[in-house]
Tab-separated table of C-alpha atoms and ligand atoms in Angstrom:
chain	number	residue	atom	x	y	z
A	1	MET	CA	-35.941	-25.097	-9.700
A	2	PRO	CA	-35.806	-28.810	-11.701
A	3	LEU	CA	-33.421	-31.161	-14.657
A	4	LEU	CA	-35.700	-30.721	-17.088
A	5	GLU	CA	-38.015	-27.686	-18.011
A	6	ILE	CA	-41.064	-29.368	-19.939
A	7	VAL	CA	-41.892	-26.681	-23.220
A	8	LYS	CA	-44.682	-26.867	-24.538
A	9	ILE	CA	-45.790	-26.215	-28.804
A	10	PRO	CA	-48.756	-25.176	-29.156
A	11	VAL	CA	-50.485	-27.165	-31.615
A	12	ASP	CA	-51.314	-23.901	-33.363
A	13	ASP	CA	-48.527	-21.591	-33.638
A	14	PRO	CA	-46.447	-21.606	-36.439
A	15	VAL	CA	-43.900	-19.857	-35.588
A	16	ALA	CA	-42.675	-22.856	-33.050
A	17	PHE	CA	-42.329	-25.533	-35.079
A	18	THR	CA	-40.624	-23.243	-37.549
A	19	PHE	CA	-38.371	-23.062	-34.559
A	20	PHE	CA	-37.957	-26.668	-34.191
A	21	THR	CA	-37.979	-27.684	-37.350
A	22	GLY	CA	-34.463	-24.898	-38.562
A	23	TYR	CA	-33.131	-26.459	-35.537
A	24	MET	CA	-33.374	-30.153	-36.434
A	25	ALA	CA	-33.299	-29.317	-40.413
A	26	MET	CA	-29.253	-27.296	-39.246
A	27	LEU	CA	-28.307	-29.510	-37.118
A	28	ALA	CA	-28.455	-32.810	-40.141
A	29	ALA	CA	-27.331	-30.124	-42.431
A	30	SER	CA	-23.822	-30.501	-39.977
A	31	VAL	CA	-23.388	-33.621	-39.787
A	32	PHE	CA	-23.513	-33.888	-43.456
A	33	PHE	CA	-20.883	-31.438	-43.936
A	34	PHE	CA	-19.268	-32.798	-41.856
A	35	PHE	CA	-19.194	-36.163	-42.971
A	36	GLU	CA	-19.021	-34.693	-47.034
A	37	ARG	CA	-16.236	-32.901	-46.037
A	38	GLY	CA	-13.322	-36.558	-45.851
A	39	GLN	CA	-15.119	-37.516	-49.253
A	40	VAL	CA	-14.361	-33.955	-51.675
A	41	ASP	CA	-10.561	-33.079	-52.688
A	42	GLY	CA	-8.422	-31.714	-50.036
A	43	LYS	CA	-8.616	-27.763	-51.283
A	44	TRP	CA	-12.555	-27.701	-51.019
A	45	LYS	CA	-11.539	-29.295	-48.037
A	46	THR	CA	-11.894	-25.866	-45.730
A	47	SER	CA	-14.705	-24.213	-47.059
A	48	LEU	CA	-17.019	-27.449	-46.106
A	49	LEU	CA	-16.276	-27.180	-43.047
A	50	VAL	CA	-17.044	-23.312	-42.509
A	51	SER	CA	-20.082	-24.283	-44.148
A	52	GLY	CA	-20.705	-26.980	-41.615
A	53	LEU	CA	-19.278	-24.170	-38.881
A	54	ILE	CA	-22.714	-22.069	-40.682
A	55	THR	CA	-25.314	-24.289	-39.920
A	56	GLY	CA	-23.552	-25.549	-36.546
A	57	ILE	CA	-23.599	-22.470	-35.285
A	58	ALA	CA	-27.157	-22.159	-35.389
A	59	ALA	CA	-27.908	-24.952	-34.870
A	60	VAL	CA	-26.800	-24.146	-31.122
A	61	HIS	CA	-28.772	-20.851	-31.448
A	62	TYR	CA	-31.726	-22.206	-32.643
A	63	TYR	CA	-31.765	-24.379	-29.848
A	64	TYR	CA	-31.940	-21.444	-27.539
A	65	MET	CA	-34.086	-19.335	-29.420
A	66	ARG	CA	-36.645	-22.694	-29.322
A	67	ASP	CA	-37.034	-22.308	-25.914
A	68	TYR	CA	-36.003	-19.089	-25.737
A	69	TYR	CA	-39.729	-18.956	-27.613
A	70	ALA	CA	-40.820	-21.334	-26.520
A	71	ALA	CA	-41.121	-20.357	-22.976
A	72	THR	CA	-41.871	-16.777	-23.493
A	73	ASN	CA	-43.304	-15.965	-26.970
A	74	GLU	CA	-41.066	-13.218	-27.515
A	75	THR	CA	-39.045	-12.233	-29.910
A	76	PRO	CA	-35.235	-13.586	-28.667
A	77	THR	CA	-32.860	-10.556	-31.041
A	78	ALA	CA	-29.968	-10.935	-28.690
A	79	LEU	CA	-28.974	-14.990	-29.599
A	80	ARG	CA	-30.878	-13.847	-33.492
A	81	TYR	CA	-27.992	-11.105	-33.275
A	82	ILE	CA	-25.792	-13.051	-31.813
A	83	ASP	CA	-26.205	-16.353	-34.358
A	84	TRP	CA	-26.158	-14.096	-37.324
A	85	THR	CA	-23.099	-11.969	-36.266
A	86	LEU	CA	-20.909	-15.754	-36.449
A	87	THR	CA	-22.323	-16.366	-39.363
A	88	VAL	CA	-22.366	-14.543	-41.602
A	89	PRO	CA	-18.803	-13.014	-41.598
A	90	LEU	CA	-18.576	-17.298	-41.821
A	91	MET	CA	-20.498	-16.930	-45.017
A	92	CYS	CA	-17.671	-13.357	-47.047
A	93	LEU	CA	-14.770	-15.981	-45.714
A	94	GLU	CA	-16.802	-18.365	-48.108
A	95	PHE	CA	-17.005	-16.117	-50.802
A	96	TYR	CA	-13.450	-15.609	-50.060
A	97	LEU	CA	-11.980	-19.553	-50.221
A	98	LEU	CA	-14.342	-19.155	-52.812
A	99	LEU	CA	-11.755	-16.622	-54.735
A	100	LYS	CA	-9.030	-17.180	-53.749
A	101	PRO	CA	-7.768	-20.142	-56.044
A	102	ALA	CA	-8.782	-16.851	-58.472
A	103	GLY	CA	-6.807	-13.844	-57.215
A	104	ALA	CA	-8.534	-12.868	-54.465
A	105	LYS	CA	-6.848	-10.446	-51.239
A	106	ILE	CA	-7.748	-11.334	-47.768
A	107	SER	CA	-8.513	-6.823	-48.402
A	108	PHE	CA	-11.201	-8.497	-49.806
A	109	MET	CA	-12.904	-10.417	-47.704
A	110	TRP	CA	-12.895	-7.630	-44.741
A	111	LYS	CA	-14.755	-4.851	-47.033
A	112	LEU	CA	-16.940	-7.789	-47.569
A	113	ILE	CA	-17.002	-8.660	-43.290
A	114	ALA	CA	-17.528	-4.753	-42.503
A	115	ALA	CA	-20.246	-3.908	-44.385
A	116	SER	CA	-22.341	-7.706	-43.310
A	117	VAL	CA	-21.435	-6.074	-39.754
A	118	LEU	CA	-23.532	-2.365	-40.564
A	119	MET	CA	-25.590	-4.404	-41.594
A	120	LEU	CA	-26.104	-5.975	-38.333
A	121	VAL	CA	-25.449	-3.273	-35.992
A	122	ALA	CA	-27.679	-1.148	-37.403
A	123	GLY	CA	-30.548	-3.603	-37.478
A	124	TYR	CA	-29.536	-4.318	-33.921
A	125	ILE	CA	-30.418	-1.204	-33.234
A	126	GLY	CA	-33.722	-0.520	-34.762
A	127	GLU	CA	-34.723	-4.272	-33.301
A	128	ALA	CA	-33.147	-4.049	-29.895
A	129	PHE	CA	-33.243	-0.692	-29.129
A	130	THR	CA	-37.264	0.241	-31.034
A	131	ASP	CA	-39.171	2.962	-28.690
A	132	GLY	CA	-42.199	1.161	-30.633
A	133	SER	CA	-41.660	3.899	-34.101
A	134	THR	CA	-41.815	4.080	-37.417
A	135	SER	CA	-38.973	6.374	-38.154
A	136	HIS	CA	-36.838	4.448	-35.673
A	137	SER	CA	-36.886	1.588	-37.399
A	138	VAL	CA	-36.772	3.151	-41.525
A	139	ILE	CA	-33.665	5.089	-40.169
A	140	TRP	CA	-31.750	2.085	-38.963
A	141	GLY	CA	-33.347	-0.443	-41.204
A	142	VAL	CA	-31.303	2.295	-44.235
A	143	ILE	CA	-28.281	2.063	-42.489
A	144	SER	CA	-28.763	-2.058	-42.091
A	145	THR	CA	-29.268	-1.641	-45.706
A	146	VAL	CA	-26.582	0.134	-47.247
A	147	GLY	CA	-24.866	-2.632	-45.469
A	148	TYR	CA	-26.641	-4.941	-47.043
A	149	ALA	CA	-26.217	-3.137	-50.509
A	150	TYR	CA	-22.381	-3.298	-50.791
A	151	ILE	CA	-22.575	-7.233	-50.519
A	152	LEU	CA	-24.834	-7.042	-53.057
A	153	TYR	CA	-22.717	-5.613	-55.597
A	154	SER	CA	-19.922	-6.977	-54.701
A	155	ALA	CA	-21.428	-10.104	-55.715
A	156	TRP	CA	-23.532	-8.467	-58.241
A	157	VAL	CA	-21.368	-6.573	-59.871
A	158	GLY	CA	-17.725	-5.040	-57.441
A	159	GLU	CA	-15.528	-7.468	-56.807
A	160	ALA	CA	-16.992	-10.707	-56.173
A	161	LYS	CA	-18.188	-10.993	-59.595
A	162	GLN	CA	-15.190	-9.185	-61.543
A	163	LEU	CA	-13.064	-12.051	-59.499
A	164	ALA	CA	-15.178	-14.841	-60.335
A	165	ASP	CA	-15.416	-13.557	-64.767
A	166	ARG	CA	-10.997	-14.228	-64.390
A	167	SER	CA	-11.721	-17.248	-62.641
A	168	ASN	CA	-10.726	-20.649	-64.715
A	169	ASN	CA	-12.548	-22.995	-62.870
A	170	PRO	CA	-16.566	-22.891	-64.765
A	171	ALA	CA	-17.547	-25.130	-61.065
A	172	VAL	CA	-16.438	-21.619	-59.053
A	173	LYS	CA	-18.158	-19.022	-61.749
A	174	LYS	CA	-21.828	-21.192	-61.190
A	175	GLY	CA	-20.864	-21.089	-57.743
A	176	ILE	CA	-20.655	-17.676	-57.042
A	177	GLN	CA	-23.158	-16.888	-59.472
A	178	ALA	CA	-25.474	-18.834	-56.991
A	179	LEU	CA	-24.578	-17.519	-53.909
A	180	ALA	CA	-25.398	-13.901	-55.561
A	181	TRP	CA	-28.288	-15.430	-55.891
A	182	PHE	CA	-28.773	-16.073	-52.278
A	183	VAL	CA	-27.975	-12.941	-51.591
A	184	LEU	CA	-30.227	-11.393	-53.993
A	185	VAL	CA	-33.515	-13.187	-53.180
A	186	GLY	CA	-32.687	-15.422	-49.550
A	187	TRP	CA	-31.736	-12.094	-48.093
A	188	ALA	CA	-33.972	-9.830	-49.072
A	189	ILE	CA	-36.641	-12.323	-47.152
A	190	TYR	CA	-34.751	-10.694	-43.373
A	191	PRO	CA	-35.899	-7.660	-44.774
A	192	ILE	CA	-39.121	-8.076	-44.363
A	193	GLY	CA	-39.007	-10.143	-41.256
A	194	TYR	CA	-37.779	-6.727	-40.174
A	195	MET	CA	-40.376	-4.859	-41.388
A	196	ALA	CA	-43.059	-7.047	-39.193
A	197	MET	CA	-41.621	-5.475	-36.513
A	198	PRO	CA	-44.003	-2.275	-34.146
A	199	GLY	CA	-43.225	0.628	-36.307
A	200	GLY	CA	-42.353	-1.160	-39.212
A	201	TRP	CA	-43.989	-0.572	-42.468
A	202	LEU	CA	-45.076	-3.817	-42.583
A	203	SER	CA	-46.899	-3.805	-38.651
A	204	GLY	CA	-50.180	-2.861	-40.569
A	205	LEU	CA	-50.112	-6.148	-42.396
A	206	LEU	CA	-48.197	-8.233	-39.927
A	207	GLN	CA	-48.311	-9.551	-36.952
A	208	PRO	CA	-44.518	-8.686	-34.509
A	209	ASN	CA	-44.599	-12.505	-33.991
A	210	ASP	CA	-44.096	-13.047	-38.236
A	211	ILE	CA	-41.033	-11.677	-37.714
A	212	ASN	CA	-39.396	-14.877	-36.787
A	213	LEU	CA	-41.929	-16.594	-39.371
A	214	PHE	CA	-39.425	-14.673	-41.544
A	215	TYR	CA	-35.704	-14.950	-39.765
A	216	ASN	CA	-36.295	-18.584	-39.717
A	217	LEU	CA	-37.721	-19.515	-42.779
A	218	ALA	CA	-35.319	-16.720	-44.933
A	219	ASP	CA	-31.653	-19.070	-41.877
A	220	ALA	CA	-32.510	-22.346	-43.804
A	221	ILE	CA	-33.150	-21.172	-47.384
A	222	ASN	CA	-29.561	-19.114	-46.498
A	223	LYS	CA	-27.433	-21.309	-44.158
A	224	ILE	CA	-28.674	-24.587	-45.854
A	225	GLY	CA	-27.871	-23.628	-49.368
A	226	PHE	CA	-25.200	-21.517	-50.009
A	227	GLY	CA	-23.540	-25.163	-48.010
A	228	LEU	CA	-25.108	-26.660	-50.728
A	229	VAL	CA	-24.568	-24.017	-53.244
A	230	VAL	CA	-20.326	-24.825	-51.230
A	231	TYR	CA	-20.424	-28.762	-51.594
A	232	GLY	CA	-22.051	-28.273	-55.283
A	233	ILE	CA	-18.849	-27.226	-56.266
A	234	ALA	CA	-16.325	-29.548	-54.886
A	235	ILE	CA	-18.696	-32.027	-56.070
A	236	SER	CA	-18.316	-31.161	-60.276
A	237	ASP	CA	-14.943	-29.975	-59.056
A	238	ALA	CA	-13.781	-33.292	-58.705
A	239	LYS	CA	-16.103	-35.041	-61.916
A	240	LYS	CA	-14.067	-33.853	-64.132
B	301	RET	C1	-27.363	-16.837	-41.341
B	301	RET	C2	-27.740	-15.456	-41.318
B	301	RET	C3	-28.106	-15.033	-42.056
B	301	RET	C4	-27.417	-14.716	-44.219
B	301	RET	C5	-28.326	-13.244	-42.726
B	301	RET	C6	-28.556	-12.319	-43.099
B	301	RET	C7	-29.238	-11.076	-42.412
B	301	RET	C8	-29.036	-9.822	-43.652
B	301	RET	C9	-29.867	-9.855	-44.858
B	301	RET	C10	-29.621	-8.789	-42.927
B	301	RET	C11	-30.661	-8.088	-43.179
B	301	RET	C12	-31.204	-6.199	-42.393
B	301	RET	C13	-31.600	-6.053	-43.755
B	301	RET	C14	-31.098	-5.954	-44.797
B	301	RET	C15	-32.152	-4.476	-42.779
B	301	RET	C16	-33.231	-4.928	-41.258
B	301	RET	C17	-32.263	-5.584	-40.985
B	301	RET	C18	-31.880	-6.711	-41.145
B	301	RET	C19	-31.144	-7.325	-40.872
B	301	RET	C20	-32.953	-7.257	-41.028
């Protein structure tokens, strides 16, 4: 076996391009968050560390997904979901860390994590064990959406929102509101990608490979964006 396998990037393959740029963006974001961690007030250091871990874990997965895709032209479903199973609960942890001073209990975090696990396990069954039928895709997509809806509800009206309202820190209030927008708009890109799979509701309109286009775009927006919101809270809080 050769030591270095050269992967080819076809010039007309946007999916391959987004795997490469996604990798680079995640890596650069991690370096940024880790270095900036030294500049912020002590109470924000853990949050910035978690931001860097989220993009760092994603960077490693993108490194492998990129090559997997380039070598096989197939969707790296297992790697994708391993990445998400680590990074989405870390995003739930971010919510908890930001809202802890406002009185968030550890059970608040576990509820979010449980909802995210339901969302991801159902999504994985839907994608990995598809028989190409619409019923399979829809059933697991709907179950997954229940988990997603819980997180959305918490961020906009439920526990997360109520804790943010109770916070006496305006930076945290604004920050949680920004994260709620990410969950509503940024996270909604994923189910659109999911529907591109064979049998999916949008499979007549989209190519099966488009799933990667949507997921790569959404990952960059959400993982780096989430981290930047947390960074923004830490910076604006320090100015006062
Ligand atoms: C860093 C990775 C993130 C923020 C991943 C988020 C993933 C989702 C919000 C996925 C949601 C899905 C549905 C709501 C239904 C269809 C199946 C999924 C898993 C794509």
